[in-house]
Short mmCIF file of C-alpha atoms in Angstrom, two decimals:
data_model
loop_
_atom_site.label_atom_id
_atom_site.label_comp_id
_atom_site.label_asym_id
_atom_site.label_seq_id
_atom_site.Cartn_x
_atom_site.Cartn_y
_atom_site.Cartn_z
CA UNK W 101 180.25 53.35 -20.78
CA UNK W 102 183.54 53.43 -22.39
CA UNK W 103 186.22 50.19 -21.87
CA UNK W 104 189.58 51.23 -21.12
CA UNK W 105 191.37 47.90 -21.46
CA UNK W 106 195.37 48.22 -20.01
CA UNK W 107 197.91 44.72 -20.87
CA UNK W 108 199.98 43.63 -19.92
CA UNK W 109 198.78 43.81 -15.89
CA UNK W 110 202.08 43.46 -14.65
CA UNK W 111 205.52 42.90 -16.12
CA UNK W 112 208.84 41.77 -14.63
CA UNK W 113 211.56 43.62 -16.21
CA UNK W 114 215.67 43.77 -14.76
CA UNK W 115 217.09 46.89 -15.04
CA UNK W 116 218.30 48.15 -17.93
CA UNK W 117 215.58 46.47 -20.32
CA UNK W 118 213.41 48.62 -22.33
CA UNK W 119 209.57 48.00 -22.52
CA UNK W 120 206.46 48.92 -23.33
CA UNK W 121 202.58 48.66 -22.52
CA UNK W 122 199.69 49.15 -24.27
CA UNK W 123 196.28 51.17 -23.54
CA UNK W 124 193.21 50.38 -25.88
CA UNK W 125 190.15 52.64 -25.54
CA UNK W 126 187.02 53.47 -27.71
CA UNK W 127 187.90 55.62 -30.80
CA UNK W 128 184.52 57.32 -31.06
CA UNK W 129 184.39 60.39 -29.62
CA UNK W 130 187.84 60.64 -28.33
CA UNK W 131 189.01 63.49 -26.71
CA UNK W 132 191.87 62.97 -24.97
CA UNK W 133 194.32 59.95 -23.45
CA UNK W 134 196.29 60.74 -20.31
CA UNK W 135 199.01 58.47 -18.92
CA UNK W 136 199.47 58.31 -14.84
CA UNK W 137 202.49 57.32 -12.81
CA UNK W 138 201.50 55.63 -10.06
CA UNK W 139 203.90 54.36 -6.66
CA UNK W 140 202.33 52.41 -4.20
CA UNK W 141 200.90 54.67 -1.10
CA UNK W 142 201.47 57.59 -3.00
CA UNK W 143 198.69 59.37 -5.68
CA UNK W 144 198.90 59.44 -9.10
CA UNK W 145 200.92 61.91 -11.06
CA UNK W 146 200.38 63.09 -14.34
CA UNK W 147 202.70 61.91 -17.32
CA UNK W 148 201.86 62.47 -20.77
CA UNK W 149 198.13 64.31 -21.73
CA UNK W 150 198.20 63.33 -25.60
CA UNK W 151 194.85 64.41 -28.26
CA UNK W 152 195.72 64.14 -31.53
CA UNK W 153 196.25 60.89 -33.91
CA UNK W 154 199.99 60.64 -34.37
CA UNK W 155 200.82 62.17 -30.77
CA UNK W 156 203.93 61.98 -29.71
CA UNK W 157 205.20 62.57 -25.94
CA UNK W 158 208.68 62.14 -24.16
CA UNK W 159 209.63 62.63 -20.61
CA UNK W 160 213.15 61.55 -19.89
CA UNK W 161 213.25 57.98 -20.37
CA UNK W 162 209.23 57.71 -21.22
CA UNK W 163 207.51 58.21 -24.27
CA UNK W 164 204.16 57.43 -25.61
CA UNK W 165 202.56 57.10 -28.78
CA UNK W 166 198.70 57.32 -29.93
CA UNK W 167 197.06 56.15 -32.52
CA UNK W 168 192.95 57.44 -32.18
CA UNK W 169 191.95 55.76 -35.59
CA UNK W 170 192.14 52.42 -34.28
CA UNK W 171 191.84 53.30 -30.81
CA UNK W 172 195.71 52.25 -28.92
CA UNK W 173 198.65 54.02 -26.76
CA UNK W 174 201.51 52.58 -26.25
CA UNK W 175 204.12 53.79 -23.20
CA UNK W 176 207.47 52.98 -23.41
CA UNK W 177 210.49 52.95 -21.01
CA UNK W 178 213.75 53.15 -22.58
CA UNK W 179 216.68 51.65 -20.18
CA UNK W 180 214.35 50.54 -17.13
CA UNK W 181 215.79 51.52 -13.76
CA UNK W 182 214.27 50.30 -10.15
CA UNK W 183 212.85 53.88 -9.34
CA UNK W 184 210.45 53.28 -12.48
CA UNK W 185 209.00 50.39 -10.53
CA UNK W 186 205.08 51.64 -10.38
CA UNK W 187 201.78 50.90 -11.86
CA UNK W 188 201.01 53.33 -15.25
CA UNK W 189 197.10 54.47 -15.54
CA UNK W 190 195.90 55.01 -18.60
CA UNK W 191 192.81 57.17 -18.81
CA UNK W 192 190.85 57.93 -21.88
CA UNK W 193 187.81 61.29 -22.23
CA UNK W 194 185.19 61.28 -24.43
CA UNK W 195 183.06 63.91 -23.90
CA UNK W 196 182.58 63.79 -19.99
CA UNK W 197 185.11 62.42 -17.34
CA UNK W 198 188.26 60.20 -18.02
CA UNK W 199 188.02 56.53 -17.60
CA UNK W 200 190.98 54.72 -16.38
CA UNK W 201 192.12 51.77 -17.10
CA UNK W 202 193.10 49.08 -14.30
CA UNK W 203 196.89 49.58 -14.68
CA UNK W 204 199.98 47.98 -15.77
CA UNK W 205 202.38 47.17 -12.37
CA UNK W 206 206.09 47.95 -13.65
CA UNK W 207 208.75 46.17 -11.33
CA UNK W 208 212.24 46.53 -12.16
CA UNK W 209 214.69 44.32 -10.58
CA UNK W 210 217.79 45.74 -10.18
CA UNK K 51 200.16 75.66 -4.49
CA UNK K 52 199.52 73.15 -1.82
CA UNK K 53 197.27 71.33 -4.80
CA UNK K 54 194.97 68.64 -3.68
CA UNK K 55 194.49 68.13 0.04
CA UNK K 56 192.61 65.09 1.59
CA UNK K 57 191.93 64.51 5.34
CA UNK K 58 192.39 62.61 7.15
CA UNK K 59 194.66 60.29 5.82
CA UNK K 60 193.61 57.43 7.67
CA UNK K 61 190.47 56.45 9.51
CA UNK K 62 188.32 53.40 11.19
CA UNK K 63 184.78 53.53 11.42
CA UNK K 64 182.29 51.33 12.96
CA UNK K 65 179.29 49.96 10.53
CA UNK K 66 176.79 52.26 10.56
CA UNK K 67 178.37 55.79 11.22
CA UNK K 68 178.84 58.39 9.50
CA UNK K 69 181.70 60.37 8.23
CA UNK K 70 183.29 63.50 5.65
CA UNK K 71 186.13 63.06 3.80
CA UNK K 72 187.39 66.38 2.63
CA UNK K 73 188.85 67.81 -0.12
CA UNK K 74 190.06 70.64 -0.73
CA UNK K 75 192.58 72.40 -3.60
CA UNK K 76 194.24 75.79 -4.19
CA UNK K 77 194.44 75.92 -8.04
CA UNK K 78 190.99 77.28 -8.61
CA UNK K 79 190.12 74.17 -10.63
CA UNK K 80 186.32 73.64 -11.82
CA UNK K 81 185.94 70.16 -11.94
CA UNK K 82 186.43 68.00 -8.63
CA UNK K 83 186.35 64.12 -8.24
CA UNK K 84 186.05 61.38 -5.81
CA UNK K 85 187.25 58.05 -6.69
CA UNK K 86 188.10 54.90 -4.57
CA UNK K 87 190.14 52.41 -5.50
CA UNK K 88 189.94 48.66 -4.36
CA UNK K 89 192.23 45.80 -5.26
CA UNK K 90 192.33 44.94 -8.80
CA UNK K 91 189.87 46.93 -9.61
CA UNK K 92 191.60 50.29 -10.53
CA UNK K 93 189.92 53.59 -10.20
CA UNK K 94 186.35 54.08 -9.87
CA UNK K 95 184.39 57.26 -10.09
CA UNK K 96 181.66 58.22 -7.50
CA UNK K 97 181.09 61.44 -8.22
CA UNK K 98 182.06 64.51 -9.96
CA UNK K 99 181.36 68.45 -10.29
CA UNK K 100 182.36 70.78 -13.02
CA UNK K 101 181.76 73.39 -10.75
CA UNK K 102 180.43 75.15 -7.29
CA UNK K 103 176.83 74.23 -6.75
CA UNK K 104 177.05 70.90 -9.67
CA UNK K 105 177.22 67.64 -8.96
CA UNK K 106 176.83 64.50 -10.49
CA UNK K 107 176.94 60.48 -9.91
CA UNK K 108 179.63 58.73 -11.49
CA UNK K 109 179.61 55.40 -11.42
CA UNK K 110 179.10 53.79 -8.18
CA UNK K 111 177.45 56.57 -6.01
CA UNK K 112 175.65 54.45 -3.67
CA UNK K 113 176.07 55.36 0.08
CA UNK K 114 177.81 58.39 -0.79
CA UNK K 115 176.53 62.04 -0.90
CA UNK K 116 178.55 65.05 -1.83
CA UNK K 117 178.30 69.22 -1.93
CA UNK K 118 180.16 71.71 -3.83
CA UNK K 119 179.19 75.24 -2.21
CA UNK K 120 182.68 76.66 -2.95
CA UNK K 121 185.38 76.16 -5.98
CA UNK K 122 187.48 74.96 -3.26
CA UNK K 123 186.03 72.13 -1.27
CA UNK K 124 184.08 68.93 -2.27
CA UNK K 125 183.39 66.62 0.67
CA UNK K 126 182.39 63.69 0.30
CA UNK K 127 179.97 61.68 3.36
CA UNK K 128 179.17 58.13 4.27
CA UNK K 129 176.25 58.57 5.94
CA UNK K 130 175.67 54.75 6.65
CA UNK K 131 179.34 53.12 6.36
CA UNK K 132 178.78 49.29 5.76
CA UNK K 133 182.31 47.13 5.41
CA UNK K 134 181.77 47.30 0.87
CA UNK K 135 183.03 51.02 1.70
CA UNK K 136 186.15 50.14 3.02
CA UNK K 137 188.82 51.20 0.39
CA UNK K 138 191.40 53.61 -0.21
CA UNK K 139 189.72 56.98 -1.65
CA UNK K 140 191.09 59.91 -4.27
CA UNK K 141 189.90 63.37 -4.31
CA UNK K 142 191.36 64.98 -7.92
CA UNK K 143 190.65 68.05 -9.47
CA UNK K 144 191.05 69.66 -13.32
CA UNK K 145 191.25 72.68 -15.07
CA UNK K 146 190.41 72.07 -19.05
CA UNK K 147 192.19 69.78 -20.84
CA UNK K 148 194.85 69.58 -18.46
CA UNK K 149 195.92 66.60 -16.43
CA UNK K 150 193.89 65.49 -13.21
CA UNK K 151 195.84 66.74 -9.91
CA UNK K 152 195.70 63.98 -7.58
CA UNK K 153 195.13 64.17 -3.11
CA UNK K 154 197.63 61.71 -1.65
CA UNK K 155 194.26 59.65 -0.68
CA UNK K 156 192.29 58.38 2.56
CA UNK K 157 192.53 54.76 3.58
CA UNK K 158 189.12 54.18 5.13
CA UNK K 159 188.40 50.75 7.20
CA UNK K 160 184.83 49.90 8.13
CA UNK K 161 184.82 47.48 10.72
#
């Protein structure tokens, strides 16, 4: 069973701060790494859906980064605003389903 | 494209009942999942299909039973709820290599 291994669990940012999480994950057999947005009482929406070494992805303010060799992906949030208070799932597929990690919780006091 | 669609949202059930949860989506999607999802403990997988009439566990499929006779719908029953099973559950389906569409999820107490 693959280990998808999320830090930090949560982070206290104010707004306007830029940061960034990291997602660890197997590196044999990879297949793909997918990065979830995830507000409380709502279901997770897809962000980035990254599968080569040296992926690069940017929505808006977020970006993410993989690195398969080693087995890492990092998200980043440039200029952190209160909306982008969530918890970010990353999920990593072999060659069956996705495993997700437990989350990093983002809050962003304004 | 309605998407994913759980019902119901919301539910109580006494210890020992039983119960569906359905799921249903509208993008003609092969693969189907249930996960729940309990404090601190992210997203666990209880089972899966890649397609009508396939299904298999993931990984904690005790107490739980599920059917895939259409593309559509995968329901998943509690056929003797004990209070573990309260939790909030996801239905989410997939296409490929895209990302996994997501039901807005069923809060389920077992009391």
């Amino acid at each position: 069973i693959l280990n998808v291994e999320q830090s930090p669990q949560s982070l206290h940012v104010q707004e306007g701060d830029s940061t960034n999480f990291t997602c660890s994950f197997p590196s044999s057999n990879f297949y793909a790494l997918h990065w979830y947005r995830w507000e409380t009482a709502k279901s997770p929406e897809a962000l980035f859906v990254m599968t080569l070494n040296g992926d690069e992805k940017k929505k808006g303010r977020i970006s993410a980064t993989l690195n398969t060799k080693e087995g890492y992906s990092y998200l980043y949030i440039k200029g952190s605003q209160p909306e982008d208070s969530a918890t970010y799932l990353c999920a990593s597929r072999s060659q069956g389903n996705l495993i997700f990690g437990k989350g990093t919780k983002l809050s962003v006091k304004p | 494209n309605a998407g994913v669609t759980q019902t119901p949202k919301f539910h109580i059930l006494k210890i020992g009942q039983s119960m569906t949860l359905q799921c249903t989506q509208d993008m003609n999607h092969n693969y189907m999942y249930w996960y729940r999802q309990d404090p601190g403990m992210g997203l666990k997988l209880i089972y899966y299909s890649v397609g009508a009439g396939i299904t298999d566990k993931g990984e904690v499929p005790n107490g739980y039973n599920v059917s895939r006779s259409t593309t559509e719908d995968f329901p998943l029953r509690l056929e003797l709820a004990a209070p573990s099973q309260t939790s909030v559950y996801f239905c989410a389906s997939r296409q490929g290599n895209q990302p996994q569409h997501f039901g807005d999820g069923t809060r389920l107490s077992i009391l």
